[in-house]
Coordinates of N, CA and C in Angstrom, one line a residue:
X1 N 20.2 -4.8 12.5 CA 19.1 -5.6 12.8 C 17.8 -4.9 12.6
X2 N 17.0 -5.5 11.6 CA 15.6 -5.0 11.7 C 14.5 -4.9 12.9
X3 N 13.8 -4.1 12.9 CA 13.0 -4.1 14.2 C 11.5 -4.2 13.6
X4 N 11.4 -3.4 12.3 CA 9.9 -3.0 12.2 C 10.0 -2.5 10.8
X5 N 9.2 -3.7 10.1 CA 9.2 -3.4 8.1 C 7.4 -3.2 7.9
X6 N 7.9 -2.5 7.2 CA 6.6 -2.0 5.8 C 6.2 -2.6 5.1
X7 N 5.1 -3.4 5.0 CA 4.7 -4.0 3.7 C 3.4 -3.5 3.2
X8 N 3.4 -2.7 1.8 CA 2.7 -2.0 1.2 C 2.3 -3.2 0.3
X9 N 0.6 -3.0 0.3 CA 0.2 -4.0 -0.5 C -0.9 -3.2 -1.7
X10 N -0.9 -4.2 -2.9 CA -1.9 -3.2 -4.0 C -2.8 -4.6 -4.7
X11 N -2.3 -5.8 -3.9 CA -3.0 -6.9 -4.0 C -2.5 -7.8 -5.3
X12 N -1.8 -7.4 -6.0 CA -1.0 -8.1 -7.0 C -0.7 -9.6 -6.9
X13 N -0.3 -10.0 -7.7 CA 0.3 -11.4 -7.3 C 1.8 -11.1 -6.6
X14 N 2.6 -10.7 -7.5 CA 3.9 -9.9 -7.1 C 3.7 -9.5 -5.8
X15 N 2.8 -8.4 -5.1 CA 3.3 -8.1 -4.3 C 2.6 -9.3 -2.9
X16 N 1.5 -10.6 -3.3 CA 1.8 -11.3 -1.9 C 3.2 -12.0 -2.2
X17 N 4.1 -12.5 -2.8 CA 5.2 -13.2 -3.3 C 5.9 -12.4 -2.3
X18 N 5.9 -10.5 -2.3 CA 6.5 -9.7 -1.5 C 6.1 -10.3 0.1
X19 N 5.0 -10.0 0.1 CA 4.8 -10.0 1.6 C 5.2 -11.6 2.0
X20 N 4.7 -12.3 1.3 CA 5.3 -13.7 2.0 C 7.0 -13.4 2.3
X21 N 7.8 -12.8 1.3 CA 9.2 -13.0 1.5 C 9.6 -11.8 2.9
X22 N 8.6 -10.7 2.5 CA 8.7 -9.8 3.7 C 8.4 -10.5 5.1
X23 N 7.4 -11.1 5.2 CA 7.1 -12.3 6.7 C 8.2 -12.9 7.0
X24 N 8.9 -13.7 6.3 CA 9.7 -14.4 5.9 C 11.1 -14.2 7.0
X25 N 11.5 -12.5 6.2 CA 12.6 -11.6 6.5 C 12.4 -11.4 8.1
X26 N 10.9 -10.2 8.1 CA 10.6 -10.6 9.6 C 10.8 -11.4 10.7
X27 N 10.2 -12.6 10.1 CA 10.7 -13.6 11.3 C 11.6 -14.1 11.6
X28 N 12.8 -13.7 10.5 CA 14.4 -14.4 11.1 C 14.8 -13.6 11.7
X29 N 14.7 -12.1 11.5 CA 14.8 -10.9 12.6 C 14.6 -10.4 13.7
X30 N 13.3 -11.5 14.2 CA 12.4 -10.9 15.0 C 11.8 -9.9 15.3
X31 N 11.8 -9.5 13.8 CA 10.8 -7.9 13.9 C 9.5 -8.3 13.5
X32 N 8.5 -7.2 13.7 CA 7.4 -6.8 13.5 C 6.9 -6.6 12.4
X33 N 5.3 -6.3 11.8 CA 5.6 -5.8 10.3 C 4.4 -5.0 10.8
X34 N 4.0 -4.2 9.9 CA 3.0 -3.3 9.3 C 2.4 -3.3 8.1
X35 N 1.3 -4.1 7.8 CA 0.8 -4.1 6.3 C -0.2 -2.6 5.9
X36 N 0.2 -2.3 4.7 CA -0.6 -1.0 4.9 C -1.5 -0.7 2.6
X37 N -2.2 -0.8 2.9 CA -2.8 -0.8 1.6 C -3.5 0.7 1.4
X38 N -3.3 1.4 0.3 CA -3.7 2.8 0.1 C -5.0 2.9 -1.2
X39 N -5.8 3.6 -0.8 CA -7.1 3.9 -1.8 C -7.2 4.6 -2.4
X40 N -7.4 4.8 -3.3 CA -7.8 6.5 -4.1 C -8.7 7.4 -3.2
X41 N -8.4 8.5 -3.6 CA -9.4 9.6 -2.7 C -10.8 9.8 -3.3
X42 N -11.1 9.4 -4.7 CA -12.1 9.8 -5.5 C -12.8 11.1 -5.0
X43 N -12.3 12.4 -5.6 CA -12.7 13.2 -5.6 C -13.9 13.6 -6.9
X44 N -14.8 14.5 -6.7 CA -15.5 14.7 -7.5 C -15.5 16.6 -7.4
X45 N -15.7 16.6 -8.7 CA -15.4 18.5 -8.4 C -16.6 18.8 -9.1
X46 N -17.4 18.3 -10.2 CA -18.9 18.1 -10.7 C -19.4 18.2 -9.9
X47 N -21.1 19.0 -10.7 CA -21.8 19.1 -9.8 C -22.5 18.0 -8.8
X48 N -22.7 18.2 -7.9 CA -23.0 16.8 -7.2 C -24.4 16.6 -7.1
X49 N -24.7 15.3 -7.8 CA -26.5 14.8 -7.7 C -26.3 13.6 -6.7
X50 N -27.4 13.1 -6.5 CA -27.5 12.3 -5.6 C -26.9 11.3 -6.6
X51 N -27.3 10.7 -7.9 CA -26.4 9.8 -8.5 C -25.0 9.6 -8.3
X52 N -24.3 10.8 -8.1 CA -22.6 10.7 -8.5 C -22.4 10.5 -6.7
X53 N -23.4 10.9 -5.9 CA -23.0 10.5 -4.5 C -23.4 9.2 -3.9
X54 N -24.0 8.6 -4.4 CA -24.1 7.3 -4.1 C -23.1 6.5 -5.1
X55 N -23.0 7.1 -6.3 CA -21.7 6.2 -7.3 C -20.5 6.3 -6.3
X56 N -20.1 7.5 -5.8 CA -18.9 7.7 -4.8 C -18.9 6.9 -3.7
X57 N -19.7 7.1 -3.2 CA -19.8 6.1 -2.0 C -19.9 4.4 -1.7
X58 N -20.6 4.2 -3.0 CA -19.8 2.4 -3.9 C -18.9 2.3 -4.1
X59 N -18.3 3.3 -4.6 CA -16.8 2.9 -5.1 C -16.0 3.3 -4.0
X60 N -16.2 4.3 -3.1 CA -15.4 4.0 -1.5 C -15.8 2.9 -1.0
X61 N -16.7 2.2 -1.0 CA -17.2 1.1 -0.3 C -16.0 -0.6 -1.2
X62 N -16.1 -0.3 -2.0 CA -15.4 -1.3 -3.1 C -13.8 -1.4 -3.0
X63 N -13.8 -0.1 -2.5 CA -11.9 -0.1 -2.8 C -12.0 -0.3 -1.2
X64 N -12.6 0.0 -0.5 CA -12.4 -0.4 1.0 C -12.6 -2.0 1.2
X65 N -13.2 -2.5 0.7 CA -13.2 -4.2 0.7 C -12.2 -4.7 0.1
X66 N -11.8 -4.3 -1.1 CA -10.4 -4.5 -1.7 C -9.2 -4.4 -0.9
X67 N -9.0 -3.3 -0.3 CA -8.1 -3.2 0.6 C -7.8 -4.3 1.9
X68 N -9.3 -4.5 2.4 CA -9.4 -5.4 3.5 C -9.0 -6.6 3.1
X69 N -9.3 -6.7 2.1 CA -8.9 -8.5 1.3 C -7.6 -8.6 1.2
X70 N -6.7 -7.5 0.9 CA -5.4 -7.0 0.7 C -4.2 -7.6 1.8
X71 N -5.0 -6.9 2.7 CA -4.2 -6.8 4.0 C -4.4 -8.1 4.7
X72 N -6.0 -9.0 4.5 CA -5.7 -10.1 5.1 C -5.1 -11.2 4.8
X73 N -4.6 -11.0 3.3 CA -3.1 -11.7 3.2 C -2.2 -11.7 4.0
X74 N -2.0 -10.1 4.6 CA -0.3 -10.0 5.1 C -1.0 -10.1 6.7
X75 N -1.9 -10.3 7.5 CA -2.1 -10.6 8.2 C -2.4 -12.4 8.8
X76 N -2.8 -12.7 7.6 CA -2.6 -14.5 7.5 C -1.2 -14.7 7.6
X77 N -0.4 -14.0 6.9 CA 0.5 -14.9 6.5 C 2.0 -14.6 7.8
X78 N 1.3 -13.3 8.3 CA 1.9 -12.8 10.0 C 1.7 -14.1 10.9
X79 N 0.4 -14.1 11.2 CA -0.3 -15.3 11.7 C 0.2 -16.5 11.6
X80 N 0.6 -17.2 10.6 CA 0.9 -18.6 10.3 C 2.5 -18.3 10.5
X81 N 3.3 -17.3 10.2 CA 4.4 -17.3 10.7 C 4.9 -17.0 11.9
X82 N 4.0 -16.6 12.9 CA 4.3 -16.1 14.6 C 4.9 -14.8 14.3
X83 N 4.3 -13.8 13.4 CA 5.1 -12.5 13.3 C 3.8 -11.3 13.7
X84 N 4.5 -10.7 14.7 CA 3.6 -9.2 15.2 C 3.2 -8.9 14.0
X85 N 1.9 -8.1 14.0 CA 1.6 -7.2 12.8 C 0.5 -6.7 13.0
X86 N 0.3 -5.6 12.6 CA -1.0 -4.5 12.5 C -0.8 -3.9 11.3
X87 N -2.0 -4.1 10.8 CA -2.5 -3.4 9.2 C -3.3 -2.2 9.2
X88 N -3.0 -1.4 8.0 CA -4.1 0.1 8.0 C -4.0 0.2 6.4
X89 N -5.3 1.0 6.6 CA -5.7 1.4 5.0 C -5.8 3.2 4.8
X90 N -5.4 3.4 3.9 CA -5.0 4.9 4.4 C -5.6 5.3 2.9
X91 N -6.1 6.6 2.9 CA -7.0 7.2 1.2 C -6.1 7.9 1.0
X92 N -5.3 8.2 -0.2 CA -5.1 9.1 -0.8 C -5.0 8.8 -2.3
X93 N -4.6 9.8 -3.1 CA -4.4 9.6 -4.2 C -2.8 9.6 -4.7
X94 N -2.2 9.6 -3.7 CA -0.8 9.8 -3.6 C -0.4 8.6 -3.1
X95 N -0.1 7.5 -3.6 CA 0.0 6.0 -2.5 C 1.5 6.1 -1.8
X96 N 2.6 7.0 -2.7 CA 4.0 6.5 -2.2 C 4.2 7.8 -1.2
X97 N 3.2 8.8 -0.9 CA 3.3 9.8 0.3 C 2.7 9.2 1.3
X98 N 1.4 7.9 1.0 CA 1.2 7.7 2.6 C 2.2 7.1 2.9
X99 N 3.0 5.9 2.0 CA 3.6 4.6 2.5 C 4.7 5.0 2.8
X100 N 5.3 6.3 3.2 CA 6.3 6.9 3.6 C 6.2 7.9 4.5
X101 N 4.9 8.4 4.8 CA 4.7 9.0 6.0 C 4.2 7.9 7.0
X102 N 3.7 6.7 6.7 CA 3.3 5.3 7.8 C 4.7 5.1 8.0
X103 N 5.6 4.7 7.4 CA 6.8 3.9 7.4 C 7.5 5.3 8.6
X104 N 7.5 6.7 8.7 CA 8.2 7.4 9.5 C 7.2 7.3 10.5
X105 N 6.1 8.1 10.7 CA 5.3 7.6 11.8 C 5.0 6.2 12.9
X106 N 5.3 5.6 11.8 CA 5.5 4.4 12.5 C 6.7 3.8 13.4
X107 N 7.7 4.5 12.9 CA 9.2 4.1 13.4 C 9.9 2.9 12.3
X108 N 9.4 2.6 11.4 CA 9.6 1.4 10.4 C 11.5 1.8 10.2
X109 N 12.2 0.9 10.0 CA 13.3 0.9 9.6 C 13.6 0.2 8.0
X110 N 12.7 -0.7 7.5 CA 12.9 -1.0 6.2 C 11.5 -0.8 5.9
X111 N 11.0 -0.2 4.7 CA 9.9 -0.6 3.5 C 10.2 -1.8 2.7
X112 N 9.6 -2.3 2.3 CA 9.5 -3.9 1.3 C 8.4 -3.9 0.4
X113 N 8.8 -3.6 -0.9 CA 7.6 -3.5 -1.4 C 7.9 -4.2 -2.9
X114 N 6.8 -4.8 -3.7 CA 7.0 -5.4 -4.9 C 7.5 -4.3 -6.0
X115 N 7.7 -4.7 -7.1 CA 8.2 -3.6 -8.3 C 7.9 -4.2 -9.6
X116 N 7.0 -3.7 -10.4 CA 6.5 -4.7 -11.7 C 7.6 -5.0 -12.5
X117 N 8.2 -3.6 -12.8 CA 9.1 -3.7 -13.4 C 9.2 -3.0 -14.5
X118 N 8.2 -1.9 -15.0 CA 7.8 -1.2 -15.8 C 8.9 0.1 -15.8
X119 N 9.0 0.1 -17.2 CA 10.4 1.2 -17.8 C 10.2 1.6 -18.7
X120 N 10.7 2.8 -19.2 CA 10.3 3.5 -20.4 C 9.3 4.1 -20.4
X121 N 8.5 4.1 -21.4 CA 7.2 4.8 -21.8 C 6.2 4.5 -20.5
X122 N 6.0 3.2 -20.6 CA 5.0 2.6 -19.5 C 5.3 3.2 -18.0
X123 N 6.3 3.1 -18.1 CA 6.8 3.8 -16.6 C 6.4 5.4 -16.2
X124 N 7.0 5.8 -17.3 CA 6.2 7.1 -17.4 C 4.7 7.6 -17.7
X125 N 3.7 6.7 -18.4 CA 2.7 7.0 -18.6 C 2.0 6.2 -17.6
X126 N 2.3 5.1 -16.9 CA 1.4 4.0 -15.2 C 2.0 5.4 -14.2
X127 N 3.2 5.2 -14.5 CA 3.9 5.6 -13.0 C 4.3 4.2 -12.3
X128 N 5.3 4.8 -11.7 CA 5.8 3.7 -10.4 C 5.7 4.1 -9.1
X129 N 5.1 3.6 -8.2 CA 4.7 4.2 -6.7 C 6.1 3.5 -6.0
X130 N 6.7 2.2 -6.8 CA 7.9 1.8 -5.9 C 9.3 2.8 -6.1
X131 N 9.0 2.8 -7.7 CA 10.1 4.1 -8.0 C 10.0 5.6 -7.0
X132 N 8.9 6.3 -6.9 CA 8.6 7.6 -6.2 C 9.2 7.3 -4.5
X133 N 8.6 5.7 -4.2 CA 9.0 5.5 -2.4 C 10.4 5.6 -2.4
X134 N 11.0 4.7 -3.3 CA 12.4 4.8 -3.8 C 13.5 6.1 -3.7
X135 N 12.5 7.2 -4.5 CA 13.0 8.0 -4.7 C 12.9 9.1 -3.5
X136 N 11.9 9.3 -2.7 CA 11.5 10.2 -1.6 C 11.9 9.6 -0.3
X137 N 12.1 8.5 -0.3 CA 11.7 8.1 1.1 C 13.2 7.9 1.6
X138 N 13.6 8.3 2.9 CA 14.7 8.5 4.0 C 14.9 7.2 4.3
X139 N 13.5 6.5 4.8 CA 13.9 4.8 4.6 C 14.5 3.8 4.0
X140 N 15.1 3.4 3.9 CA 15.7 1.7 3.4 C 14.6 1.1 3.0
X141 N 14.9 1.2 1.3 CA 13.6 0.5 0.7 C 14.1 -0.7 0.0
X142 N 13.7 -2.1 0.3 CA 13.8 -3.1 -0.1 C 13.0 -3.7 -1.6
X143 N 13.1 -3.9 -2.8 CA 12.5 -3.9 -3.8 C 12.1 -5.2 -4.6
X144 N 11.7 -6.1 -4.0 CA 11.6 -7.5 -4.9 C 10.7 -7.2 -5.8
X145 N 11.2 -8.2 -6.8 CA 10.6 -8.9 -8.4 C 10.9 -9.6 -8.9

């Protein structure tokens, strides 16, 4: 029996399809969820002018609105299903290290996340953040597409 799932969002179409089916899962369970959306860190190692710090700080401002937009999918859609949930946005540049150090921190028992479906070349030159959660994470990872 599930108690407490993961839903990693990147705002896709795919992945609300995910979280609706993750809500979904949830509520026949009676578990809880966790929506959790991850940002780039935008580092700059350049010299820094006032231009590249105000560029930085739009574009943290931007991916943090993105994110919030993100999550109030899987928050709506908690809501209209009568399912617990709290959402967080977490920075790094590493998305499948946070959504697996939330998922243990948290006490999560399943992750649920979308998967484009990218193989081969593409796979190797995008990367897969569901493949790496996949592959690192202790947790039970659920994979729709």
């Amino acid at each position: 029996m599930l108690k407490h799932i993961l839903l990693p969002t990147d705002g896709s179409s795919l992945s609300q399809l995910a979280i609706q089916n993750g809500v979904q899962l949830a509520k026949s369970m009676g578990a809880k969820i966790t929506g959790i959306s991850v940002i780039p860190e935008q580092k700059y190692y350049l010299y820094q002018t006032d231009i590249i710090v105000q560029v930085r700080e739009e574009t943290i401002k931007q991916h943090k609105l993105q994110a919030d937009r993100n999550l109030s999918v899987i928050e709506q859609a908690a809501k209209d299903a009568g399912v617990a949930c709290e959402t967080l946005c977490e920075i790094s540049d590493y998305p499948y290290e946070s959504i697996i150090k939330v998922a243990e921190k948290r006490g999560c028992d399943l992750i649920m996340m979308a998967s484009h479906g990218r193989r081969g070349v593409g796979a190797f030159l995008i990367g897969s953040e569901t493949q790496k959660v996949l592959t690192h994470s202790k947790i039970p990872v659920l994979v729709y597409r």
